GROMACS .gro file of C-alpha atoms in nm:
model
  339
    1UNK     CA    1  -6.182  -0.520 -16.095
    2UNK     CA    2  -5.816  -0.426 -16.126
    3UNK     CA    3  -5.716  -0.791 -16.101
    4UNK     CA    4  -5.965  -0.882 -16.372
    5UNK     CA    5  -5.824  -0.632 -16.619
    6UNK     CA    6  -5.470  -0.735 -16.526
    7UNK     CA    7  -5.558  -1.094 -16.618
    8UNK     CA    8  -5.711  -0.972 -16.943
    9UNK     CA    9  -5.393  -0.783 -17.024
   10UNK     CA   10  -5.185  -1.092 -16.954
   11UNK     CA   11  -5.410  -1.297 -17.182
   12UNK     CA   12  -5.326  -1.058 -17.465
   13UNK     CA   13  -4.982  -1.215 -17.492
   14UNK     CA   14  -5.080  -1.576 -17.584
   15UNK     CA   15  -5.370  -1.452 -17.798
   16UNK     CA   16  -5.144  -1.217 -17.992
   17UNK     CA   17  -4.880  -1.490 -18.034
   18UNK     CA   18  -5.145  -1.730 -18.167
   19UNK     CA   19  -5.282  -1.481 -18.420
   20UNK     CA   20  -4.943  -1.377 -18.555
   21UNK     CA   21  -4.804  -1.732 -18.562
   22UNK     CA   22  -5.094  -1.864 -18.771
   23UNK     CA   23  -5.072  -1.581 -19.025
   24UNK     CA   24  -4.692  -1.600 -19.034
   25UNK     CA   25  -4.709  -1.971 -19.112
   26UNK     CA   26  -4.969  -1.910 -19.385
   27UNK     CA   27  -4.742  -1.655 -19.554
   28UNK     CA   28  -4.469  -1.920 -19.574
   29UNK     CA   29  -4.684  -2.198 -19.719
   30UNK     CA   30  -4.898  -2.012 -19.974
   31UNK     CA   31  -4.776  -2.023 -20.336
   32UNK     CA   32  -4.564  -1.732 -20.450
   33UNK     CA   33  -4.366  -1.489 -20.243
   34UNK     CA   34  -4.150  -1.177 -20.259
   35UNK     CA   35  -3.865  -1.356 -20.435
   36UNK     CA   36  -4.098  -1.499 -20.701
   37UNK     CA   37  -4.244  -1.149 -20.749
   38UNK     CA   38  -3.895  -1.007 -20.799
   39UNK     CA   39  -3.820  -1.280 -21.055
   40UNK     CA   40  -4.133  -1.190 -21.248
   41UNK     CA   41  -4.051  -0.819 -21.235
   42UNK     CA   42  -3.695  -0.882 -21.351
   43UNK     CA   43  -3.819  -1.086 -21.645
   44UNK     CA   44  -4.067  -0.816 -21.747
   45UNK     CA   45  -3.844  -0.515 -21.687
   46UNK     CA   46  -3.516  -0.661 -21.813
   47UNK     CA   47  -3.322  -0.620 -21.491
   48UNK     CA   48  -2.957  -0.524 -21.547
   49UNK     CA   49  -2.822  -0.770 -21.292
   50UNK     CA   50  -2.963  -1.079 -21.468
   51UNK     CA   51  -2.934  -1.210 -21.822
   52UNK     CA   52  -3.019  -1.505 -22.042
   53UNK     CA   53  -2.891  -1.620 -22.376
   54UNK     CA   54  -3.244  -1.629 -22.509
   55UNK     CA   55  -3.312  -1.271 -22.413
   56UNK     CA   56  -3.539  -1.347 -22.112
   57UNK     CA   57  -3.434  -1.211 -21.777
   58UNK     CA   58  -3.378  -1.466 -21.500
   59UNK     CA   59  -3.176  -1.490 -21.182
   60UNK     CA   60  -2.927  -1.762 -21.114
   61UNK     CA   61  -2.989  -2.020 -20.844
   62UNK     CA   62  -2.718  -1.862 -20.626
   63UNK     CA   63  -2.882  -1.518 -20.653
   64UNK     CA   64  -3.220  -1.663 -20.562
   65UNK     CA   65  -3.070  -1.831 -20.256
   66UNK     CA   66  -2.907  -1.503 -20.154
   67UNK     CA   67  -3.242  -1.321 -20.181
   68UNK     CA   68  -3.414  -1.587 -19.972
   69UNK     CA   69  -3.140  -1.563 -19.709
   70UNK     CA   70  -3.164  -1.181 -19.707
   71UNK     CA   71  -3.539  -1.189 -19.638
   72UNK     CA   72  -3.515  -1.484 -19.400
   73UNK     CA   73  -3.712  -1.715 -19.626
   74UNK     CA   74  -3.451  -1.992 -19.604
   75UNK     CA   75  -3.516  -2.055 -19.234
   76UNK     CA   76  -3.773  -2.291 -19.081
   77UNK     CA   77  -4.104  -2.132 -18.988
   78UNK     CA   78  -4.046  -2.151 -18.613
   79UNK     CA   79  -3.699  -1.997 -18.632
   80UNK     CA   80  -3.811  -1.724 -18.871
   81UNK     CA   81  -4.111  -1.642 -18.653
   82UNK     CA   82  -3.892  -1.610 -18.344
   83UNK     CA   83  -3.661  -1.377 -18.535
   84UNK     CA   84  -3.959  -1.163 -18.642
   85UNK     CA   85  -4.094  -1.163 -18.286
   86UNK     CA   86  -3.758  -1.057 -18.147
   87UNK     CA   87  -3.748  -0.762 -18.386
   88UNK     CA   88  -4.109  -0.675 -18.301
   89UNK     CA   89  -4.020  -0.640 -17.933
   90UNK     CA   90  -3.767  -0.378 -18.045
   91UNK     CA   91  -4.037  -0.206 -18.258
   92UNK     CA   92  -3.861  -0.325 -18.574
   93UNK     CA   93  -4.122  -0.448 -18.822
   94UNK     CA   94  -3.870  -0.519 -19.095
   95UNK     CA   95  -3.823  -0.374 -19.442
   96UNK     CA   96  -4.084  -0.381 -19.717
   97UNK     CA   97  -3.994  -0.605 -20.011
   98UNK     CA   98  -4.186  -0.374 -20.243
   99UNK     CA   99  -4.101  -0.022 -20.127
  100UNK     CA  100  -3.763  -0.111 -19.972
  101UNK     CA  101  -3.848   0.112 -19.676
  102UNK     CA  102  -3.896   0.027 -19.308
  103UNK     CA  103  -4.247  -0.105 -19.248
  104UNK     CA  104  -4.292   0.117 -18.944
  105UNK     CA  105  -4.228   0.426 -19.159
  106UNK     CA  106  -4.491   0.313 -19.411
  107UNK     CA  107  -4.744   0.258 -19.130
  108UNK     CA  108  -4.667   0.595 -18.970
  109UNK     CA  109  -4.708   0.769 -19.304
  110UNK     CA  110  -5.053   0.624 -19.369
  111UNK     CA  111  -5.182   0.602 -19.013
  112UNK     CA  112  -5.317   0.962 -18.998
  113UNK     CA  113  -5.530   0.905 -19.310
  114UNK     CA  114  -5.699   0.594 -19.172
  115UNK     CA  115  -5.729   0.754 -18.828
  116UNK     CA  116  -5.906   1.054 -18.979
  117UNK     CA  117  -6.170   0.835 -19.144
  118UNK     CA  118  -6.201   0.606 -18.843
  119UNK     CA  119  -6.247   0.881 -18.586
  120UNK     CA  120  -6.474   1.086 -18.813
  121UNK     CA  121  -6.689   0.780 -18.881
  122UNK     CA  122  -6.708   0.701 -18.510
  123UNK     CA  123  -6.816   1.053 -18.415
  124UNK     CA  124  -7.064   1.078 -18.701
  125UNK     CA  125  -7.218   0.736 -18.629
  126UNK     CA  126  -7.265   0.790 -18.256
  127UNK     CA  127  -7.385   1.149 -18.282
  128UNK     CA  128  -7.658   1.045 -18.527
  129UNK     CA  129  -7.738   0.688 -18.422
  130UNK     CA  130  -7.806   0.747 -18.052
  131UNK     CA  131  -8.055   1.037 -18.093
  132UNK     CA  132  -8.217   0.865 -18.391
  133UNK     CA  133  -8.251   0.536 -18.199
  134UNK     CA  134  -8.408   0.721 -17.904
  135UNK     CA  135  -8.652   0.901 -18.134
  136UNK     CA  136  -8.747   0.577 -18.311
  137UNK     CA  137  -8.811   0.407 -17.976
  138UNK     CA  138  -9.029   0.691 -17.850
  139UNK     CA  139  -9.222   0.701 -18.178
  140UNK     CA  140  -9.240   0.327 -18.236
  141UNK     CA  141  -9.476   0.215 -18.516
  142UNK     CA  142  -9.519   0.572 -18.638
  143UNK     CA  143  -9.472   0.678 -18.999
  144UNK     CA  144  -9.133   0.824 -18.911
  145UNK     CA  145  -9.026   0.492 -18.758
  146UNK     CA  146  -9.138   0.294 -19.062
  147UNK     CA  147  -8.975   0.521 -19.321
  148UNK     CA  148  -8.646   0.551 -19.130
  149UNK     CA  149  -8.638   0.175 -19.071
  150UNK     CA  150  -8.664   0.116 -19.444
  151UNK     CA  151  -8.346   0.317 -19.509
  152UNK     CA  152  -8.169   0.171 -19.206
  153UNK     CA  153  -8.237  -0.188 -19.310
  154UNK     CA  154  -8.121  -0.108 -19.663
  155UNK     CA  155  -7.798   0.035 -19.522
  156UNK     CA  156  -7.751  -0.272 -19.304
  157UNK     CA  157  -7.814  -0.514 -19.590
  158UNK     CA  158  -7.581  -0.346 -19.838
  159UNK     CA  159  -7.207  -0.404 -19.786
  160UNK     CA  160  -7.001  -0.089 -19.740
  161UNK     CA  161  -6.806  -0.145 -20.062
  162UNK     CA  162  -7.129  -0.173 -20.262
  163UNK     CA  163  -7.246   0.159 -20.118
  164UNK     CA  164  -6.904   0.304 -20.202
  165UNK     CA  165  -6.922   0.187 -20.563
  166UNK     CA  166  -7.276   0.327 -20.596
  167UNK     CA  167  -7.179   0.665 -20.452
  168UNK     CA  168  -6.869   0.685 -20.667
  169UNK     CA  169  -7.056   0.591 -20.984
  170UNK     CA  170  -7.352   0.825 -20.936
  171UNK     CA  171  -7.217   1.131 -20.758
  172UNK     CA  172  -6.857   1.131 -20.882
  173UNK     CA  173  -6.863   0.974 -21.230
  174UNK     CA  174  -7.208   1.060 -21.365
  175UNK     CA  175  -7.294   1.384 -21.184
  176UNK     CA  176  -6.939   1.504 -21.126
  177UNK     CA  177  -7.023   1.657 -20.789
  178UNK     CA  178  -6.732   1.489 -20.613
  179UNK     CA  179  -6.382   1.376 -20.716
  180UNK     CA  180  -6.326   1.017 -20.826
  181UNK     CA  181  -6.098   0.939 -20.534
  182UNK     CA  182  -5.803   1.041 -20.327
  183UNK     CA  183  -5.771   1.187 -19.979
  184UNK     CA  184  -5.710   1.546 -20.090
  185UNK     CA  185  -5.690   1.728 -20.423
  186UNK     CA  186  -5.371   1.785 -20.620
  187UNK     CA  187  -5.384   2.156 -20.533
  188UNK     CA  188  -5.435   2.098 -20.159
  189UNK     CA  189  -5.085   2.204 -20.056
  190UNK     CA  190  -5.105   2.519 -20.269
  191UNK     CA  191  -5.422   2.644 -20.100
  192UNK     CA  192  -5.389   2.932 -19.857
  193UNK     CA  193  -5.577   2.935 -19.529
  194UNK     CA  194  -5.746   2.683 -19.303
  195UNK     CA  195  -6.095   2.685 -19.454
  196UNK     CA  196  -5.998   2.629 -19.820
  197UNK     CA  197  -5.793   2.325 -19.718
  198UNK     CA  198  -6.072   2.200 -19.491
  199UNK     CA  199  -6.330   2.230 -19.769
  200UNK     CA  200  -6.096   2.051 -20.011
  201UNK     CA  201  -6.044   1.772 -19.759
  202UNK     CA  202  -6.414   1.714 -19.686
  203UNK     CA  203  -6.500   1.743 -20.057
  204UNK     CA  204  -6.285   1.436 -20.112
  205UNK     CA  205  -6.376   1.264 -19.783
  206UNK     CA  206  -6.757   1.291 -19.781
  207UNK     CA  207  -6.838   0.991 -20.002
  208UNK     CA  208  -6.587   0.758 -19.828
  209UNK     CA  209  -6.720   0.870 -19.489
  210UNK     CA  210  -7.074   0.774 -19.590
  211UNK     CA  211  -6.954   0.433 -19.709
  212UNK     CA  212  -6.755   0.387 -19.388
  213UNK     CA  213  -7.042   0.486 -19.157
  214UNK     CA  214  -7.340   0.318 -19.324
  215UNK     CA  215  -7.292  -0.023 -19.162
  216UNK     CA  216  -7.218   0.094 -18.806
  217UNK     CA  217  -7.488   0.358 -18.835
  218UNK     CA  218  -7.757   0.099 -18.905
  219UNK     CA  219  -7.641  -0.140 -18.632
  220UNK     CA  220  -7.604   0.128 -18.366
  221UNK     CA  221  -7.942   0.288 -18.444
  222UNK     CA  222  -8.137  -0.037 -18.419
  223UNK     CA  223  -7.940  -0.147 -18.111
  224UNK     CA  224  -8.022   0.181 -17.939
  225UNK     CA  225  -8.389   0.161 -18.034
  226UNK     CA  226  -8.440  -0.198 -17.924
  227UNK     CA  227  -8.249  -0.148 -17.600
  228UNK     CA  228  -8.447   0.162 -17.507
  229UNK     CA  229  -8.781  -0.004 -17.591
  230UNK     CA  230  -8.688  -0.297 -17.368
  231UNK     CA  231  -8.607  -0.064 -17.078
  232UNK     CA  232  -8.919   0.146 -17.131
  233UNK     CA  233  -9.131  -0.165 -17.077
  234UNK     CA  234  -8.941  -0.261 -16.762
  235UNK     CA  235  -9.110  -0.245 -16.421
  236UNK     CA  236  -8.881   0.022 -16.277
  237UNK     CA  237  -8.975   0.272 -16.551
  238UNK     CA  238  -9.347   0.205 -16.514
  239UNK     CA  239  -9.313   0.238 -16.138
  240UNK     CA  240  -9.133   0.572 -16.171
  241UNK     CA  241  -9.405   0.705 -16.401
  242UNK     CA  242  -9.680   0.572 -16.172
  243UNK     CA  243  -9.526   0.761 -15.877
  244UNK     CA  244  -9.560   1.086 -16.069
  245UNK     CA  245  -9.224   1.123 -16.241
  246UNK     CA  246  -9.275   1.281 -16.587
  247UNK     CA  247  -9.223   1.037 -16.869
  248UNK     CA  248  -8.943   1.245 -17.021
  249UNK     CA  249  -8.746   1.242 -16.697
  250UNK     CA  250  -8.808   0.869 -16.656
  251UNK     CA  251  -8.650   0.819 -16.996
  252UNK     CA  252  -8.348   1.044 -16.943
  253UNK     CA  253  -8.278   0.957 -16.579
  254UNK     CA  254  -8.345   0.583 -16.580
  255UNK     CA  255  -8.410   0.411 -16.912
  256UNK     CA  256  -8.152   0.594 -17.125
  257UNK     CA  257  -7.848   0.507 -16.917
  258UNK     CA  258  -7.935   0.138 -16.905
  259UNK     CA  259  -8.002   0.146 -17.278
  260UNK     CA  260  -7.648   0.269 -17.345
  261UNK     CA  261  -7.495  -0.055 -17.213
  262UNK     CA  262  -7.507  -0.242 -17.548
  263UNK     CA  263  -7.372   0.071 -17.719
  264UNK     CA  264  -7.084   0.086 -17.469
  265UNK     CA  265  -6.998  -0.279 -17.534
  266UNK     CA  266  -6.968  -0.195 -17.904
  267UNK     CA  267  -6.734   0.098 -17.842
  268UNK     CA  268  -6.411  -0.098 -17.806
  269UNK     CA  269  -6.475  -0.312 -18.111
  270UNK     CA  270  -6.448  -0.013 -18.344
  271UNK     CA  271  -6.109   0.100 -18.213
  272UNK     CA  272  -5.924  -0.110 -18.469
  273UNK     CA  273  -6.125   0.055 -18.747
  274UNK     CA  274  -6.006   0.395 -18.622
  275UNK     CA  275  -5.654   0.324 -18.734
  276UNK     CA  276  -5.660   0.013 -18.951
  277UNK     CA  277  -5.896   0.152 -19.212
  278UNK     CA  278  -6.106  -0.053 -19.449
  279UNK     CA  279  -5.936  -0.248 -19.725
  280UNK     CA  280  -6.219  -0.232 -19.976
  281UNK     CA  281  -6.327   0.127 -19.909
  282UNK     CA  282  -5.974   0.259 -19.945
  283UNK     CA  283  -5.919   0.055 -20.260
  284UNK     CA  284  -6.243   0.179 -20.417
  285UNK     CA  285  -6.176   0.545 -20.338
  286UNK     CA  286  -5.798   0.518 -20.387
  287UNK     CA  287  -5.729   0.649 -20.037
  288UNK     CA  288  -5.366   0.601 -19.940
  289UNK     CA  289  -5.428   0.466 -19.590
  290UNK     CA  290  -5.346   0.148 -19.403
  291UNK     CA  291  -5.629  -0.041 -19.571
  292UNK     CA  292  -5.492   0.021 -19.921
  293UNK     CA  293  -5.139  -0.048 -19.800
  294UNK     CA  294  -5.249  -0.383 -19.656
  295UNK     CA  295  -5.440  -0.478 -19.970
  296UNK     CA  296  -5.145  -0.403 -20.195
  297UNK     CA  297  -4.912  -0.588 -19.957
  298UNK     CA  298  -5.125  -0.903 -19.984
  299UNK     CA  299  -5.146  -0.880 -20.363
  300UNK     CA  300  -4.774  -0.809 -20.402
  301UNK     CA  301  -4.672  -1.071 -20.141
  302UNK     CA  302  -4.506  -0.801 -19.930
  303UNK     CA  303  -4.504  -1.017 -19.618
  304UNK     CA  304  -4.319  -0.777 -19.382
  305UNK     CA  305  -4.592  -0.516 -19.442
  306UNK     CA  306  -4.864  -0.782 -19.401
  307UNK     CA  307  -4.722  -0.891 -19.066
  308UNK     CA  308  -4.664  -0.532 -18.955
  309UNK     CA  309  -5.023  -0.428 -19.022
  310UNK     CA  310  -5.149  -0.751 -18.864
  311UNK     CA  311  -4.949  -0.679 -18.548
  312UNK     CA  312  -5.094  -0.328 -18.520
  313UNK     CA  313  -5.457  -0.422 -18.595
  314UNK     CA  314  -5.461  -0.735 -18.377
  315UNK     CA  315  -5.323  -0.540 -18.080
  316UNK     CA  316  -5.584  -0.269 -18.132
  317UNK     CA  317  -5.862  -0.527 -18.152
  318UNK     CA  318  -5.750  -0.707 -17.838
  319UNK     CA  319  -5.717  -0.380 -17.648
  320UNK     CA  320  -6.056  -0.276 -17.784
  321UNK     CA  321  -6.219  -0.576 -17.618
  322UNK     CA  322  -6.078  -0.466 -17.284
  323UNK     CA  323  -6.196  -0.109 -17.345
  324UNK     CA  324  -6.545  -0.249 -17.412
  325UNK     CA  325  -6.545  -0.419 -17.071
  326UNK     CA  326  -6.432  -0.096 -16.905
  327UNK     CA  327  -6.707   0.101 -17.078
  328UNK     CA  328  -6.972  -0.150 -16.970
  329UNK     CA  329  -6.845  -0.134 -16.611
  330UNK     CA  330  -6.862   0.246 -16.617
  331UNK     CA  331  -7.214   0.258 -16.762
  332UNK     CA  332  -7.363  -0.031 -16.564
  333UNK     CA  333  -7.285  -0.017 -16.191
  334UNK     CA  334  -7.425  -0.368 -16.151
  335UNK     CA  335  -7.128  -0.516 -16.337
  336UNK     CA  336  -6.862  -0.651 -16.106
  337UNK     CA  337  -6.555  -0.852 -16.199
  338UNK     CA  338  -6.459  -0.957 -15.849
  339UNK     CA  339  -6.555  -1.318 -15.903
   0.00000   0.00000   0.00000
């Protein structure tokens, strides 16, 4: 098993290189770029280092070439990618063309916000989905199963951003029960004590958490239900009950553990969401996390930030796949990777 995971770790390298190379090449060939954005901003803002006899603000050809050389946009794609990769090995993600700050500092600043929502969503989803899936399987075709399935299928069908817009419109805009957005209130840092700050935080975070969790909640609940129902109909469970083992113990001792295997395989896939955030959810609720940072970087053609966030999220996703295999191996003793 150790050799298997060692091979998987080694395969991370070419996979990561392929992902980053493709996106890096796309950023060089798409129309527009950081220099073009600066030209537009200088024309609109009347930059003091450029002038025109007609009153419009433009940069000279020499200044444009200097900007392209400064950001490495004058080099071929392969050479520029190797330069970026060499800096990445040294944990240097470059400098943002919009904020003029190191990309790693921007990621570190916003990482705790996205991690809070990701970890909270994970805990909330699993704590609710697993017991609810077990209860639905044990009470299959009951009124409770039918009513809960109706809400679960609705949550699965609706995209998270649609749920977010609905929650924001109804409960924040119309009813005024929650703030319109933000991670914390303006008076958060002036509050005294742990509980006032905690209440302020969750008052702002409740609606985004629901929008975050609704999709995973529906998938995990139905996965748990279907897996447990399949194991309850298996021969080994019927044999255990026929030998006199109480049905409840047959469920907890035998069927439940085997039913957790699909849930364990899903565990690693949500690791990237822990820290990468959700672009649309953070944009809708104006949460200053990695998702909003990545969205604004794409819109503003801030390619160093785009590549920095891509490097972090792709590594997390690739490592998450390995964690999924480890979780499956821990839950299911039949899994062996020797071959």
